[in-house]
PDB file of C-alpha atoms in Angstrom:
ATOM      1  CA  SER E   1     -11.986  33.017   0.500  1.00  0.00           C
ATOM      2  CA  GLN E   2     -14.803  31.142  -2.338  1.00  0.00           C
ATOM      3  CA  GLN E   3     -15.734  32.181  -5.359  1.00  0.00           C
ATOM      4  CA  GLY E   4     -18.414  30.180  -6.481  1.00  0.00           C
ATOM      5  CA  GLU E   5     -22.007  30.351  -5.210  1.00  0.00           C
ATOM      6  CA  GLU E   6     -24.034  27.528  -5.381  1.00  0.00           C
ATOM      7  CA  ASP E   7     -27.544  27.928  -5.944  1.00  0.00           C
ATOM      8  CA  PRO E   8     -29.689  26.482  -4.649  1.00  0.00           C
ATOM      9  CA  GLN E   9     -28.068  25.656  -1.080  1.00  0.00           C
ATOM     10  CA  ALA E  10     -30.501  22.671  -0.721  1.00  0.00           C
ATOM     11  CA  LEU E  11     -33.139  20.787  -3.272  1.00  0.00           C
ATOM     12  CA  SER E  12     -35.158  17.620  -2.521  1.00  0.00           C
ATOM     13  CA  ILE E  13     -36.948  15.911  -5.389  1.00  0.00           C
ATOM     14  CA  GLN E  14     -38.704  12.728  -6.087  1.00  0.00           C
ATOM     15  CA  GLU E  15     -36.112  10.062  -7.501  1.00  0.00           C
ATOM     16  CA  GLY E  16     -36.963   9.633 -10.994  1.00  0.00           C
ATOM     17  CA  GLU E  17     -36.558  13.780 -11.498  1.00  0.00           C
ATOM     18  CA  ASN E  18     -33.834  16.304 -12.656  1.00  0.00           C
ATOM     19  CA  ALA E  19     -31.928  18.250 -10.247  1.00  0.00           C
ATOM     20  CA  THR E  20     -30.530  21.299 -12.237  1.00  0.00           C
ATOM     21  CA  MET E  21     -27.864  22.541 -10.051  1.00  0.00           C
ATOM     22  CA  ASN E  22     -25.876  26.235 -10.768  1.00  0.00           C
ATOM     23  CA  CYS E  23     -23.473  27.426  -9.852  1.00  0.00           C
ATOM     24  CA  SER E  24     -22.085  31.594 -10.239  1.00  0.00           C
ATOM     25  CA  TYR E  25     -18.482  32.970  -9.690  1.00  0.00           C
ATOM     26  CA  LYS E  26     -16.277  36.221  -9.674  1.00  0.00           C
ATOM     27  CA  THR E  27     -12.921  35.795 -11.646  1.00  0.00           C
ATOM     28  CA  SER E  28     -12.023  34.192 -14.791  1.00  0.00           C
ATOM     29  CA  ILE E  29     -11.044  30.854 -14.776  1.00  0.00           C
ATOM     30  CA  ASN E  30      -9.697  28.152 -16.718  1.00  0.00           C
ATOM     31  CA  ASN E  31     -12.035  25.482 -15.718  1.00  0.00           C
ATOM     32  CA  LEU E  32     -15.213  24.883 -14.042  1.00  0.00           C
ATOM     33  CA  GLN E  33     -15.033  20.849 -12.316  1.00  0.00           C
ATOM     34  CA  TRP E  34     -17.945  19.136 -10.118  1.00  0.00           C
ATOM     35  CA  TYR E  35     -17.835  16.948  -7.459  1.00  0.00           C
ATOM     36  CA  ARG E  36     -19.923  15.486  -5.159  1.00  0.00           C
ATOM     37  CA  GLN E  37     -19.562  14.127  -1.656  1.00  0.00           C
ATOM     38  CA  ASN E  38     -21.284  11.591   0.799  1.00  0.00           C
ATOM     39  CA  SER E  39     -20.778  10.037   3.783  1.00  0.00           C
ATOM     40  CA  GLY E  40     -20.086   6.494   1.820  1.00  0.00           C
ATOM     41  CA  ARG E  41     -17.522   8.376  -1.027  1.00  0.00           C
ATOM     42  CA  GLY E  42     -15.769  11.306   0.514  1.00  0.00           C
ATOM     43  CA  LEU E  43     -15.654  13.693  -3.010  1.00  0.00           C
ATOM     44  CA  VAL E  44     -15.765  12.886  -6.190  1.00  0.00           C
ATOM     45  CA  HIS E  45     -14.703  13.934  -9.481  1.00  0.00           C
ATOM     46  CA  LEU E  46     -17.677  13.812 -11.124  1.00  0.00           C
ATOM     47  CA  ILE E  47     -17.192  16.320 -14.538  1.00  0.00           C
ATOM     48  CA  LEU E  48     -14.316  18.874 -16.202  1.00  0.00           C
ATOM     49  CA  ILE E  49     -15.383  21.430 -18.165  1.00  0.00           C
ATOM     50  CA  ARG E  50     -13.076  23.815 -20.081  1.00  0.00           C
ATOM     51  CA  SER E  51     -13.484  27.156 -20.194  1.00  0.00           C
ATOM     52  CA  ASN E  52     -13.946  27.030 -23.797  1.00  0.00           C
ATOM     53  CA  GLU E  53     -16.394  24.551 -23.753  1.00  0.00           C
ATOM     54  CA  ARG E  54     -19.435  25.520 -23.646  1.00  0.00           C
ATOM     55  CA  GLU E  55     -21.657  22.058 -22.619  1.00  0.00           C
ATOM     56  CA  LYS E  56     -20.698  18.395 -21.935  1.00  0.00           C
ATOM     57  CA  HIS E  57     -22.416  14.823 -21.154  1.00  0.00           C
ATOM     58  CA  SER E  58     -21.309  12.437 -19.029  1.00  0.00           C
ATOM     59  CA  GLY E  59     -23.710   9.886 -18.705  1.00  0.00           C
ATOM     60  CA  ARG E  60     -26.747  11.146 -16.988  1.00  0.00           C
ATOM     61  CA  LEU E  61     -24.857  13.935 -15.864  1.00  0.00           C
ATOM     62  CA  ARG E  62     -25.348  17.626 -18.126  1.00  0.00           C
ATOM     63  CA  VAL E  63     -22.659  20.611 -17.771  1.00  0.00           C
ATOM     64  CA  THR E  64     -23.039  24.604 -18.851  1.00  0.00           C
ATOM     65  CA  LEU E  65     -20.909  26.881 -18.900  1.00  0.00           C
ATOM     66  CA  ASP E  66     -21.452  29.948 -19.875  1.00  0.00           C
ATOM     67  CA  THR E  67     -18.489  32.424 -19.358  1.00  0.00           C
ATOM     68  CA  SER E  68     -20.076  35.475 -20.222  1.00  0.00           C
ATOM     69  CA  LYS E  69     -22.346  35.119 -17.631  1.00  0.00           C
ATOM     70  CA  LYS E  70     -19.464  33.489 -14.877  1.00  0.00           C
ATOM     71  CA  SER E  71     -22.015  30.445 -14.664  1.00  0.00           C
ATOM     72  CA  SER E  72     -22.673  27.319 -14.613  1.00  0.00           C
ATOM     73  CA  SER E  73     -25.058  24.868 -13.861  1.00  0.00           C
ATOM     74  CA  LEU E  74     -25.266  21.316 -13.305  1.00  0.00           C
ATOM     75  CA  LEU E  75     -28.722  18.749 -14.687  1.00  0.00           C
ATOM     76  CA  ILE E  76     -28.808  15.117 -13.189  1.00  0.00           C
ATOM     77  CA  THR E  77     -31.350  13.609 -15.637  1.00  0.00           C
ATOM     78  CA  ALA E  78     -33.275  10.451 -13.562  1.00  0.00           C
ATOM     79  CA  SER E  79     -32.099  10.694 -10.514  1.00  0.00           C
ATOM     80  CA  ARG E  80     -31.963   8.246  -8.360  1.00  0.00           C
ATOM     81  CA  ALA E  81     -31.521   7.854  -4.532  1.00  0.00           C
ATOM     82  CA  ALA E  82     -27.995   6.824  -4.829  1.00  0.00           C
ATOM     83  CA  ASP E  83     -27.489  11.030  -6.135  1.00  0.00           C
ATOM     84  CA  THR E  84     -28.065  12.178  -2.547  1.00  0.00           C
ATOM     85  CA  ALA E  85     -25.133  14.010  -2.036  1.00  0.00           C
ATOM     86  CA  SER E  86     -23.925  17.455  -1.875  1.00  0.00           C
ATOM     87  CA  TYR E  87     -22.184  18.799  -5.107  1.00  0.00           C
ATOM     88  CA  PHE E  88     -20.250  21.335  -5.040  1.00  0.00           C
ATOM     89  CA  CYS E  89     -18.157  23.820  -8.042  1.00  0.00           C
ATOM     90  CA  ALA E  90     -14.640  23.806  -8.175  1.00  0.00           C
ATOM     91  CA  THR E  91     -13.134  26.819 -10.308  1.00  0.00           C
ATOM     92  CA  GLY E  92     -10.006  26.389 -11.825  1.00  0.00           C
ATOM     93  CA  ARG E  93      -7.372  29.214 -12.719  1.00  0.00           C
ATOM     94  CA  ASN E  94      -3.487  27.865 -12.526  1.00  0.00           C
ATOM     95  CA  TYR E  95      -3.577  25.019 -10.471  1.00  0.00           C
ATOM     96  CA  GLN E  96      -5.815  26.005  -7.143  1.00  0.00           C
ATOM     97  CA  LEU E  97      -9.813  25.272  -7.795  1.00  0.00           C
ATOM     98  CA  ILE E  98     -11.436  27.604  -5.235  1.00  0.00           C
ATOM     99  CA  TRP E  99     -14.998  25.812  -4.415  1.00  0.00           C
ATOM    100  CA  GLY E 100     -18.467  27.073  -3.364  1.00  0.00           C
ATOM    101  CA  ALA E 101     -19.642  25.731  -0.705  1.00  0.00           C
ATOM    102  CA  GLY E 102     -22.372  23.228  -2.170  1.00  0.00           C
ATOM    103  CA  THR E 103     -25.688  22.408  -2.250  1.00  0.00           C
ATOM    104  CA  LYS E 104     -26.966  19.287  -0.520  1.00  0.00           C
ATOM    105  CA  LEU E 105     -29.461  17.262  -3.241  1.00  0.00           C
ATOM    106  CA  ILE E 106     -31.971  15.290  -1.442  1.00  0.00           C
ATOM    107  CA  ILE E 107     -33.776  12.594  -3.188  1.00  0.00           C
ATOM    108  CA  LYS E 108     -37.267  11.451  -2.149  1.00  0.00           C
ATOM    109  CA  PRO E 109     -37.639   7.758  -3.034  1.00  0.00           C
TER     110      PRO E 109
ATOM    111  CA  GLY U   1      -4.664   0.959  -7.759  1.00  0.00           C
ATOM    112  CA  ALA U   2      -4.748   2.467  -4.594  1.00  0.00           C
ATOM    113  CA  GLY U   3      -6.716   5.630  -4.133  1.00  0.00           C
ATOM    114  CA  VAL U   4      -5.475   8.989  -1.995  1.00  0.00           C
ATOM    115  CA  SER U   5      -4.962   7.238   1.764  1.00  0.00           C
ATOM    116  CA  GLN U   6      -4.811  10.162   4.535  1.00  0.00           C
ATOM    117  CA  SER U   7      -4.469   8.856   8.334  1.00  0.00           C
ATOM    118  CA  PRO U   8      -5.865   9.303  11.245  1.00  0.00           C
ATOM    119  CA  SER U   9      -9.372   9.067   9.753  1.00  0.00           C
ATOM    120  CA  ASN U  10     -10.393  10.415  13.530  1.00  0.00           C
ATOM    121  CA  LYS U  11      -8.273  12.993  15.861  1.00  0.00           C
ATOM    122  CA  VAL U  12      -9.393  14.604  18.966  1.00  0.00           C
ATOM    123  CA  THR U  13      -6.822  16.012  20.248  1.00  0.00           C
ATOM    124  CA  GLU U  14      -6.441  19.218  23.589  1.00  0.00           C
ATOM    125  CA  LYS U  15      -6.390  22.463  23.569  1.00  0.00           C
ATOM    126  CA  GLY U  16      -2.535  23.821  22.233  1.00  0.00           C
ATOM    127  CA  LYS U  17      -1.348  20.595  21.631  1.00  0.00           C
ATOM    128  CA  ASP U  18       0.296  19.925  18.197  1.00  0.00           C
ATOM    129  CA  VAL U  19      -1.126  17.607  15.541  1.00  0.00           C
ATOM    130  CA  GLU U  20       0.538  15.531  12.909  1.00  0.00           C
ATOM    131  CA  LEU U  21      -2.115  14.281   9.682  1.00  0.00           C
ATOM    132  CA  ARG U  22      -0.670  12.343   7.506  1.00  0.00           C
ATOM    133  CA  CYS U  23      -1.572  11.582   3.817  1.00  0.00           C
ATOM    134  CA  ASP U  24      -0.085   9.299   0.858  1.00  0.00           C
ATOM    135  CA  PRO U  25      -0.752  10.573  -2.397  1.00  0.00           C
ATOM    136  CA  ILE U  26      -1.764   8.705  -5.387  1.00  0.00           C
ATOM    137  CA  SER U  27       2.001   6.488  -6.681  1.00  0.00           C
ATOM    138  CA  GLY U  28       3.346   9.626 -10.243  1.00  0.00           C
ATOM    139  CA  HIS U  29       0.986  11.993  -9.238  1.00  0.00           C
ATOM    140  CA  THR U  30       3.460  15.696  -8.678  1.00  0.00           C
ATOM    141  CA  ALA U  31       0.402  17.503  -6.905  1.00  0.00           C
ATOM    142  CA  LEU U  32      -0.125  16.801  -3.520  1.00  0.00           C
ATOM    143  CA  TYR U  33      -2.703  19.719  -1.724  1.00  0.00           C
ATOM    144  CA  TRP U  34      -4.450  20.004   1.455  1.00  0.00           C
ATOM    145  CA  TYR U  35      -8.251  21.427   2.434  1.00  0.00           C
ATOM    146  CA  ARG U  36     -10.113  21.860   5.094  1.00  0.00           C
ATOM    147  CA  GLN U  37     -13.521  21.828   5.220  1.00  0.00           C
ATOM    148  CA  SER U  38     -15.523  23.054   8.486  1.00  0.00           C
ATOM    149  CA  LEU U  39     -19.290  22.244   8.253  1.00  0.00           C
ATOM    150  CA  GLY U  40     -21.395  22.512   6.457  1.00  0.00           C
ATOM    151  CA  GLN U  41     -19.156  24.185   3.757  1.00  0.00           C
ATOM    152  CA  GLY U  42     -17.377  24.600   1.050  1.00  0.00           C
ATOM    153  CA  LEU U  43     -12.839  23.676   1.065  1.00  0.00           C
ATOM    154  CA  GLU U  44     -10.366  26.175   2.271  1.00  0.00           C
ATOM    155  CA  PHE U  45      -7.274  25.877   0.244  1.00  0.00           C
ATOM    156  CA  LEU U  46      -4.349  25.692   2.375  1.00  0.00           C
ATOM    157  CA  ILE U  47      -1.098  24.601   1.052  1.00  0.00           C
ATOM    158  CA  TYR U  48      -0.327  23.189  -2.437  1.00  0.00           C
ATOM    159  CA  PHE U  49       3.203  21.030  -3.966  1.00  0.00           C
ATOM    160  CA  GLN U  50       4.152  20.447  -7.446  1.00  0.00           C
ATOM    161  CA  GLY U  51       6.812  18.831  -7.682  1.00  0.00           C
ATOM    162  CA  ASN U  52      10.034  19.816  -7.102  1.00  0.00           C
ATOM    163  CA  SER U  53       8.326  23.678  -6.819  1.00  0.00           C
ATOM    164  CA  ALA U  54       8.664  25.404  -3.459  1.00  0.00           C
ATOM    165  CA  PRO U  55       4.862  24.542  -2.525  1.00  0.00           C
ATOM    166  CA  ASP U  56       2.320  27.465  -2.492  1.00  0.00           C
ATOM    167  CA  LYS U  57       1.200  28.735   1.593  1.00  0.00           C
ATOM    168  CA  SER U  58      -1.209  31.128   0.426  1.00  0.00           C
ATOM    169  CA  GLY U  59      -3.808  28.967   2.203  1.00  0.00           C
ATOM    170  CA  LEU U  60      -2.328  28.562   5.408  1.00  0.00           C
ATOM    171  CA  PRO U  61      -4.553  30.396   7.862  1.00  0.00           C
ATOM    172  CA  SER U  62      -1.148  31.339  10.376  1.00  0.00           C
ATOM    173  CA  ASP U  63       1.588  30.666  11.137  1.00  0.00           C
ATOM    174  CA  ARG U  64       0.841  27.553  13.578  1.00  0.00           C
ATOM    175  CA  PHE U  65       0.010  25.860  10.536  1.00  0.00           C
ATOM    176  CA  SER U  66       3.228  23.859   8.032  1.00  0.00           C
ATOM    177  CA  ALA U  67       3.192  20.734   6.333  1.00  0.00           C
ATOM    178  CA  GLU U  68       5.969  19.039   4.023  1.00  0.00           C
ATOM    179  CA  ARG U  69       6.366  16.821   1.448  1.00  0.00           C
ATOM    180  CA  THR U  70       9.464  14.286   1.845  1.00  0.00           C
ATOM    181  CA  GLY U  71      10.193  12.586  -1.416  1.00  0.00           C
ATOM    182  CA  GLY U  72       7.997  14.040  -3.701  1.00  0.00           C
ATOM    183  CA  SER U  73       5.439  11.331  -2.090  1.00  0.00           C
ATOM    184  CA  VAL U  74       3.602  10.924   1.331  1.00  0.00           C
ATOM    185  CA  SER U  75       3.450  14.472   2.984  1.00  0.00           C
ATOM    186  CA  THR U  76       2.514  15.613   6.526  1.00  0.00           C
ATOM    187  CA  LEU U  77       0.528  19.253   7.990  1.00  0.00           C
ATOM    188  CA  THR U  78       0.993  19.243  11.377  1.00  0.00           C
ATOM    189  CA  ILE U  79      -0.914  22.204  12.724  1.00  0.00           C
ATOM    190  CA  GLN U  80       0.940  23.522  16.366  1.00  0.00           C
ATOM    191  CA  ARG U  81      -0.655  24.683  19.665  1.00  0.00           C
ATOM    192  CA  THR U  82      -4.364  23.655  18.560  1.00  0.00           C
ATOM    193  CA  GLN U  83      -6.815  26.323  18.852  1.00  0.00           C
ATOM    194  CA  GLN U  84     -11.284  24.957  19.062  1.00  0.00           C
ATOM    195  CA  GLU U  85     -11.281  26.632  15.537  1.00  0.00           C
ATOM    196  CA  ASP U  86      -8.869  23.902  14.319  1.00  0.00           C
ATOM    197  CA  SER U  87     -11.814  21.298  13.847  1.00  0.00           C
ATOM    198  CA  ALA U  88     -12.585  20.516  10.994  1.00  0.00           C
ATOM    199  CA  VAL U  89     -11.864  18.211   8.464  1.00  0.00           C
ATOM    200  CA  TYR U  90      -8.839  18.232   6.602  1.00  0.00           C
ATOM    201  CA  LEU U  91      -8.853  16.998   3.453  1.00  0.00           C
ATOM    202  CA  CYS U  92      -6.019  15.814   0.634  1.00  0.00           C
ATOM    203  CA  ALA U  93      -6.119  15.526  -2.931  1.00  0.00           C
ATOM    204  CA  SER U  94      -3.271  15.064  -5.466  1.00  0.00           C
ATOM    205  CA  GLY U  95      -2.902  15.204  -9.106  1.00  0.00           C
ATOM    206  CA  ASP U  96      -0.811  15.965 -12.847  1.00  0.00           C
ATOM    207  CA  GLY U  97      -1.222  19.519 -11.862  1.00  0.00           C
ATOM    208  CA  GLY U  98      -1.346  21.838 -14.033  1.00  0.00           C
ATOM    209  CA  PRO U  99      -3.995  24.439 -15.106  1.00  0.00           C
ATOM    210  CA  GLN U 100      -6.493  21.153 -16.611  1.00  0.00           C
ATOM    211  CA  ASP U 101      -5.537  18.963 -12.941  1.00  0.00           C
ATOM    212  CA  THR U 102      -8.889  16.841 -11.314  1.00  0.00           C
ATOM    213  CA  GLN U 103      -7.956  16.303  -8.271  1.00  0.00           C
ATOM    214  CA  TYR U 104      -8.906  13.034  -6.261  1.00  0.00           C
ATOM    215  CA  PHE U 105      -9.387  13.341  -2.871  1.00  0.00           C
ATOM    216  CA  GLY U 106      -8.424  11.129   0.170  1.00  0.00           C
ATOM    217  CA  PRO U 107     -11.411  10.250   2.681  1.00  0.00           C
ATOM    218  CA  GLY U 108      -9.869  13.626   4.678  1.00  0.00           C
ATOM    219  CA  THR U 109      -9.012  13.610   8.789  1.00  0.00           C
ATOM    220  CA  ARG U 110     -11.903  14.740  10.939  1.00  0.00           C
ATOM    221  CA  LEU U 111      -9.975  17.298  13.602  1.00  0.00           C
ATOM    222  CA  THR U 112     -11.663  18.411  16.716  1.00  0.00           C
ATOM    223  CA  VAL U 113      -9.787  19.778  19.208  1.00  0.00           C
ATOM    224  CA  LEU U 114     -11.574  20.019  23.177  1.00  0.00           C
TER     225      LEU U 114
END
């Protein structure tokens, strides 16, 4: 069963704008991970944030985690056409990752 | 270095036939995972191997599904008597294992059961 739920299910923005995706989950976690999936490169790990962390940055990516609300957000700044993909959050507990259904992001040129 | 590889990339089979899907993990990774992804959906956990420990098979949807990992490296996922609802992309991932593991995914095998 899926634990994470991404919001929105789909997002379409202009190139250069920022994109924000949210993820909610249900049970306690060790970490929360964001992955990107597109037809060209398959499923790729973007960033991992541990349960004792609140914010993490990697390049144009910023992830926040609020364990009290059981939610996370992924912000992509200055979006590019190459960012067009589906984005998944996956919550880690022990060794398992439980996945949401993803947010489909489309960057319009 | 080489990433996770899977074969075949595409498999079309008839209902009732058996299929074998192969995964070659990243060398040195002790953890290996199989997932299934239906169109437009997230990943569904199937099975997890870690070193020489007994695998976690809790995600296998039925006894028609089985997997093995030989020599702690290559893994084969077998689906017996395939059904149309087995049609999906089957993804393999490997990692170092442990609670903060990052998983590295293969390109997947797209299985179509006619």
